CSV table of C-alpha atoms and ligand atoms in Angstrom, one decimal:
chain,number,residue,atom,x,y,z
A,1,MET,CA,5.5,-16.4,5.8
A,2,THR,CA,4.6,-16.6,2.2
A,3,ALA,CA,3.9,-14.0,-0.5
A,4,ILE,CA,1.0,-14.9,-2.7
A,5,GLU,CA,0.2,-13.1,-6.0
A,6,ALA,CA,-3.5,-12.3,-5.7
A,7,THR,CA,-6.0,-12.9,-8.5
A,8,LYS,CA,-9.7,-11.9,-8.8
A,9,GLU,CA,-10.5,-14.9,-6.6
A,10,HIS,CA,-8.8,-13.1,-3.7
A,11,LEU,CA,-10.7,-9.8,-4.0
A,12,PHE,CA,-12.9,-10.7,-1.1
A,13,ILE,CA,-9.9,-11.4,1.0
A,14,ILE,CA,-8.4,-8.0,0.2
A,15,GLN,CA,-11.7,-6.4,1.0
A,16,ALA,CA,-12.0,-8.3,4.3
A,17,LEU,CA,-8.5,-7.2,5.3
A,18,SER,CA,-9.1,-3.6,4.3
A,19,ASP,CA,-12.3,-3.5,6.4
A,20,LYS,CA,-10.3,-4.5,9.4
A,21,ILE,CA,-7.2,-2.4,8.8
A,22,TRP,CA,-8.4,0.9,7.2
A,23,PRO,CA,-10.7,2.3,9.9
A,24,HIS,CA,-8.1,1.3,12.6
A,25,THR,CA,-5.4,3.1,10.7
A,26,PHE,CA,-7.2,6.3,9.9
A,27,GLN,CA,-9.7,6.8,12.7
A,28,ASP,CA,-7.6,9.5,14.3
A,29,ILE,CA,-6.5,11.1,11.0
A,30,LEU,CA,-9.6,11.2,8.8
A,31,THR,CA,-13.3,11.7,9.3
A,32,GLY,CA,-15.4,8.5,9.1
A,33,GLU,CA,-17.0,10.0,6.0
A,34,GLN,CA,-13.7,10.4,4.3
A,35,ILE,CA,-12.7,6.8,5.3
A,36,GLY,CA,-15.9,5.5,3.8
A,37,TYR,CA,-15.4,7.5,0.6
A,38,MET,CA,-11.8,6.4,0.1
A,39,MET,CA,-12.5,2.8,0.9
A,40,ASP,CA,-15.3,2.7,-1.7
A,41,MET,CA,-12.9,4.5,-4.2
A,42,MET,CA,-10.1,2.0,-3.7
A,43,TYR,CA,-11.7,-1.3,-2.5
A,44,SER,CA,-15.1,-1.7,-4.3
A,45,THR,CA,-15.1,-4.8,-6.4
A,46,SER,CA,-15.3,-2.7,-9.6
A,47,SER,CA,-12.4,-0.6,-8.5
A,48,LEU,CA,-10.2,-3.6,-7.6
A,49,GLU,CA,-11.0,-5.2,-10.9
A,50,LYS,CA,-10.1,-2.1,-12.8
A,51,GLN,CA,-6.8,-1.8,-10.9
A,52,MET,CA,-5.9,-5.4,-11.8
A,53,ASP,CA,-7.2,-5.5,-15.4
A,54,GLU,CA,-6.5,-2.0,-16.7
A,55,LEU,CA,-4.1,-0.2,-14.4
A,56,ASN,CA,-1.4,-3.0,-14.0
A,57,HIS,CA,-1.7,-3.0,-10.2
A,58,HIS,CA,-0.4,-6.3,-8.8
A,59,TYR,CA,-1.6,-7.4,-5.4
A,60,ILE,CA,0.5,-9.6,-3.0
A,61,LEU,CA,-1.0,-11.2,0.0
A,62,ALA,CA,1.1,-12.2,3.1
A,63,GLU,CA,0.0,-15.6,4.3
A,64,ASP,CA,1.1,-17.2,7.6
A,65,SER,CA,-0.1,-20.5,9.1
A,66,GLY,CA,-3.0,-20.6,6.7
A,67,GLU,CA,-4.2,-17.0,7.5
A,68,TYR,CA,-4.0,-14.0,5.3
A,69,ILE,CA,-2.5,-11.2,7.4
A,70,GLY,CA,-1.8,-8.3,5.0
A,71,TYR,CA,-1.4,-7.1,1.5
A,72,THR,CA,0.5,-4.8,-0.7
A,73,SER,CA,-0.2,-3.5,-4.3
A,74,TYR,CA,2.4,-2.2,-6.7
A,75,GLU,CA,2.8,-1.0,-10.3
A,76,LEU,CA,6.0,-1.6,-12.2
A,77,ASN,CA,7.3,1.2,-14.6
A,78,TYR,CA,5.1,3.8,-13.0
A,79,LYS,CA,4.1,6.4,-15.5
A,80,GLY,CA,6.6,5.1,-18.0
A,81,THR,CA,9.6,5.4,-15.7
A,82,THR,CA,11.9,2.8,-14.1
A,83,THR,CA,10.3,3.3,-10.8
A,84,THR,CA,7.9,0.9,-9.1
A,85,LYS,CA,5.0,2.6,-7.2
A,86,ILE,CA,3.8,0.9,-4.1
A,87,HIS,CA,0.1,1.9,-4.0
A,88,LYS,CA,-0.9,0.1,-0.8
A,89,ILE,CA,0.5,-1.8,2.1
A,90,TYR,CA,-1.6,-2.8,5.1
A,91,ILE,CA,-1.0,-5.4,7.8
A,92,LEU,CA,-3.6,-6.6,10.4
A,93,PRO,CA,-3.4,-4.4,13.5
A,94,SER,CA,-2.7,-7.3,15.8
A,95,LEU,CA,0.3,-8.4,13.7
A,96,GLN,CA,2.0,-5.1,13.0
A,97,GLY,CA,5.6,-4.6,14.1
A,98,LYS,CA,6.5,-8.3,13.5
A,99,GLY,CA,8.3,-7.9,10.2
A,100,VAL,CA,5.4,-8.5,7.8
A,101,GLY,CA,5.6,-5.0,6.3
A,102,ARG,CA,9.3,-5.3,5.7
A,103,PHE,CA,8.8,-8.7,4.1
A,104,LEU,CA,6.2,-7.3,1.7
A,105,VAL,CA,8.3,-4.3,0.7
A,106,GLU,CA,11.3,-6.7,0.1
A,107,THR,CA,9.1,-8.9,-2.0
A,108,VAL,CA,8.1,-5.9,-4.2
A,109,GLU,CA,11.8,-4.8,-4.3
A,110,LYS,CA,12.8,-8.2,-5.6
A,111,THR,CA,10.2,-8.0,-8.4
A,112,ALA,CA,11.2,-4.4,-9.2
A,113,ARG,CA,14.8,-5.4,-9.6
A,114,GLN,CA,13.9,-8.4,-11.8
A,115,ASN,CA,12.1,-6.0,-14.0
A,116,LYS,CA,15.0,-3.6,-14.2
A,117,ASN,CA,13.3,-0.9,-12.1
A,118,ASN,CA,15.8,1.1,-10.0
A,119,GLY,CA,13.6,2.8,-7.5
A,120,LEU,CA,10.4,2.6,-5.3
A,121,SER,CA,8.0,5.4,-4.7
A,122,LEU,CA,4.9,5.8,-2.6
A,123,ASN,CA,2.6,8.2,-1.0
A,124,VAL,CA,1.8,8.3,2.8
A,125,ASN,CA,-0.5,10.5,4.7
A,126,ARG,CA,1.6,13.2,6.5
A,127,PHE,CA,0.0,12.3,9.8
A,128,ASN,CA,0.4,8.5,9.5
A,129,LYS,CA,3.0,6.9,11.8
A,130,ALA,CA,3.8,4.5,8.9
A,131,LEU,CA,6.1,7.4,7.8
A,132,ASP,CA,8.6,6.2,10.4
A,133,PHE,CA,8.4,2.6,9.2
A,134,TYR,CA,9.3,3.8,5.7
A,135,LYS,CA,12.2,5.9,6.9
A,136,ARG,CA,13.4,2.9,8.9
A,137,ILE,CA,13.5,0.7,5.8
A,138,GLY,CA,15.3,3.3,3.6
A,139,PHE,CA,12.8,5.6,2.1
A,140,GLU,CA,13.3,9.4,2.0
A,141,VAL,CA,10.7,12.2,1.8
A,142,VAL,CA,11.0,13.9,-1.5
A,143,LYS,CA,8.0,16.3,-1.4
A,144,SER,CA,4.6,17.1,0.2
A,145,GLU,CA,1.5,17.1,-1.9
A,146,ASP,CA,-2.3,17.6,-1.4
A,147,ILE,CA,-4.4,15.6,-3.8
A,148,ASP,CA,-8.0,16.6,-4.4
A,149,ILE,CA,-10.0,13.3,-4.4
A,150,GLY,CA,-13.4,14.9,-4.9
A,151,ASN,CA,-16.4,15.4,-2.6
A,152,GLY,CA,-14.4,18.1,-0.8
A,153,PHE,CA,-11.8,15.6,0.5
A,154,LEU,CA,-8.0,16.0,0.3
A,155,MET,CA,-5.2,13.5,0.6
A,156,GLU,CA,-2.5,15.3,2.5
A,157,ASP,CA,0.5,13.2,1.6
A,158,PHE,CA,4.3,13.0,1.6
A,159,VAL,CA,5.9,11.4,-1.5
A,160,LEU,CA,8.7,9.0,-0.5
A,161,ASN,CA,11.3,7.4,-2.7
A,162,LYS,CA,13.8,4.6,-2.2
A,163,GLU,CA,16.7,4.1,-4.6
A,164,LEU,CA,17.4,0.4,-5.5
A,165,ILE,CA,21.1,0.0,-5.9
B,1,COA,C1,3.1,0.6,8.2
B,1,COA,C2,3.1,-1.0,8.2
B,1,COA,C3,2.8,-1.5,6.8
B,1,COA,C4,4.5,-1.5,8.6
B,1,COA,O1,4.5,-2.9,8.6
B,1,COA,P1,4.9,-3.7,10.0
B,1,COA,O2,4.8,-5.1,9.7
B,1,COA,O3,4.1,-3.2,11.1
B,1,COA,O4,6.4,-3.2,10.2
B,1,COA,P2,7.7,-4.1,10.4
B,1,COA,O5,7.5,-5.0,11.6
B,1,COA,O6,8.0,-4.9,9.1
B,1,COA,O7,8.8,-3.0,10.7
B,1,COA,C5,10.0,-2.9,10.0
B,1,COA,C6,10.9,-1.9,10.8
B,1,COA,O8,10.2,-0.7,10.9
B,1,COA,C7,10.1,-0.3,12.2
B,1,COA,N1,8.7,0.3,12.4
B,1,COA,C8,7.5,-0.3,12.0
B,1,COA,N2,6.5,0.6,12.3
B,1,COA,C9,7.1,1.7,12.9
B,1,COA,C10,6.6,2.9,13.4
B,1,COA,N3,5.3,3.2,13.3
B,1,COA,N4,7.5,3.8,13.9
B,1,COA,C11,8.9,3.5,13.9
B,1,COA,N5,9.4,2.4,13.4
B,1,COA,C12,8.5,1.5,12.9
B,1,COA,C13,10.1,-1.6,13.0
B,1,COA,O9,10.5,-1.4,14.3
B,1,COA,C14,11.1,-2.4,12.2
B,1,COA,O10,12.4,-2.0,12.5
B,1,COA,P3,13.6,-3.1,12.9
B,1,COA,O11,13.6,-4.0,11.7
B,1,COA,O12,14.8,-2.3,13.1
B,1,COA,O13,13.1,-3.8,14.1
B,1,COA,C15,2.0,-1.6,9.2
B,1,COA,O14,2.3,-1.2,10.5
B,1,COA,C16,0.6,-1.2,8.9
B,1,COA,O15,-0.1,-1.9,8.1
B,1,COA,N6,0.1,0.0,9.4
B,1,COA,C17,-1.2,0.4,9.2
B,1,COA,C18,-1.5,0.7,7.8
B,1,COA,C19,-0.7,1.8,7.2
B,1,COA,O16,-0.5,2.9,7.7
B,1,COA,N7,-0.2,1.5,6.0
B,1,COA,C20,0.6,2.4,5.2
B,1,COA,C21,-0.3,3.3,4.4
B,1,COA,S1,0.7,4.4,3.4
């Protein structure tokens, strides 16, 4: 398995992967309307370009046997701190549970350490079973937060941190 730093040329790959993974992940947690709203907010071409060009989000694609099978995005020095924020991590449903998620988090961890960051942080929906994955790989819940994302929609999240020692 290889980690590939995504560029603008990979935007359509990120979009194709998110189309396959997002509805599957959230179909029992969010309404179809909210899934559509959030996907447009996070994965439209203009949003992805802004994330890369202005918000310092880096995307990594996991590639195996010539296929792209998942992605993560992260931001070093989140809000001027020494914490790296993992914004997204999504693996194709048929390939979950095979170590790809751990591989991507470890890849981000390595880059975070190289950049003298000493922690990882992320948000996860409180009803998403990914919570158990994060706990398994060393994250701890630090708080619960509801984020108003407009249009009457809320993100009902836990904030999780992992110390890098
Ligand atoms: C959550 C996700 C990124 C995890 O990646 P993954 O490749 O499936 O997980 P891994 O195979 O690397 O798992 C690493 C460890 O966590 C455990 N784990 C993974 N998912 C788990 C779950 N739902 N519950 C309990 N443990 C879990 C694995 O058993 C493994 O433990 P082990 O090393 O002791 O065997 C992936 O399942 C996914 O894309 N889910 C849907 C999208 C999503 O919810 N993303 C997170 C949004 S915040």
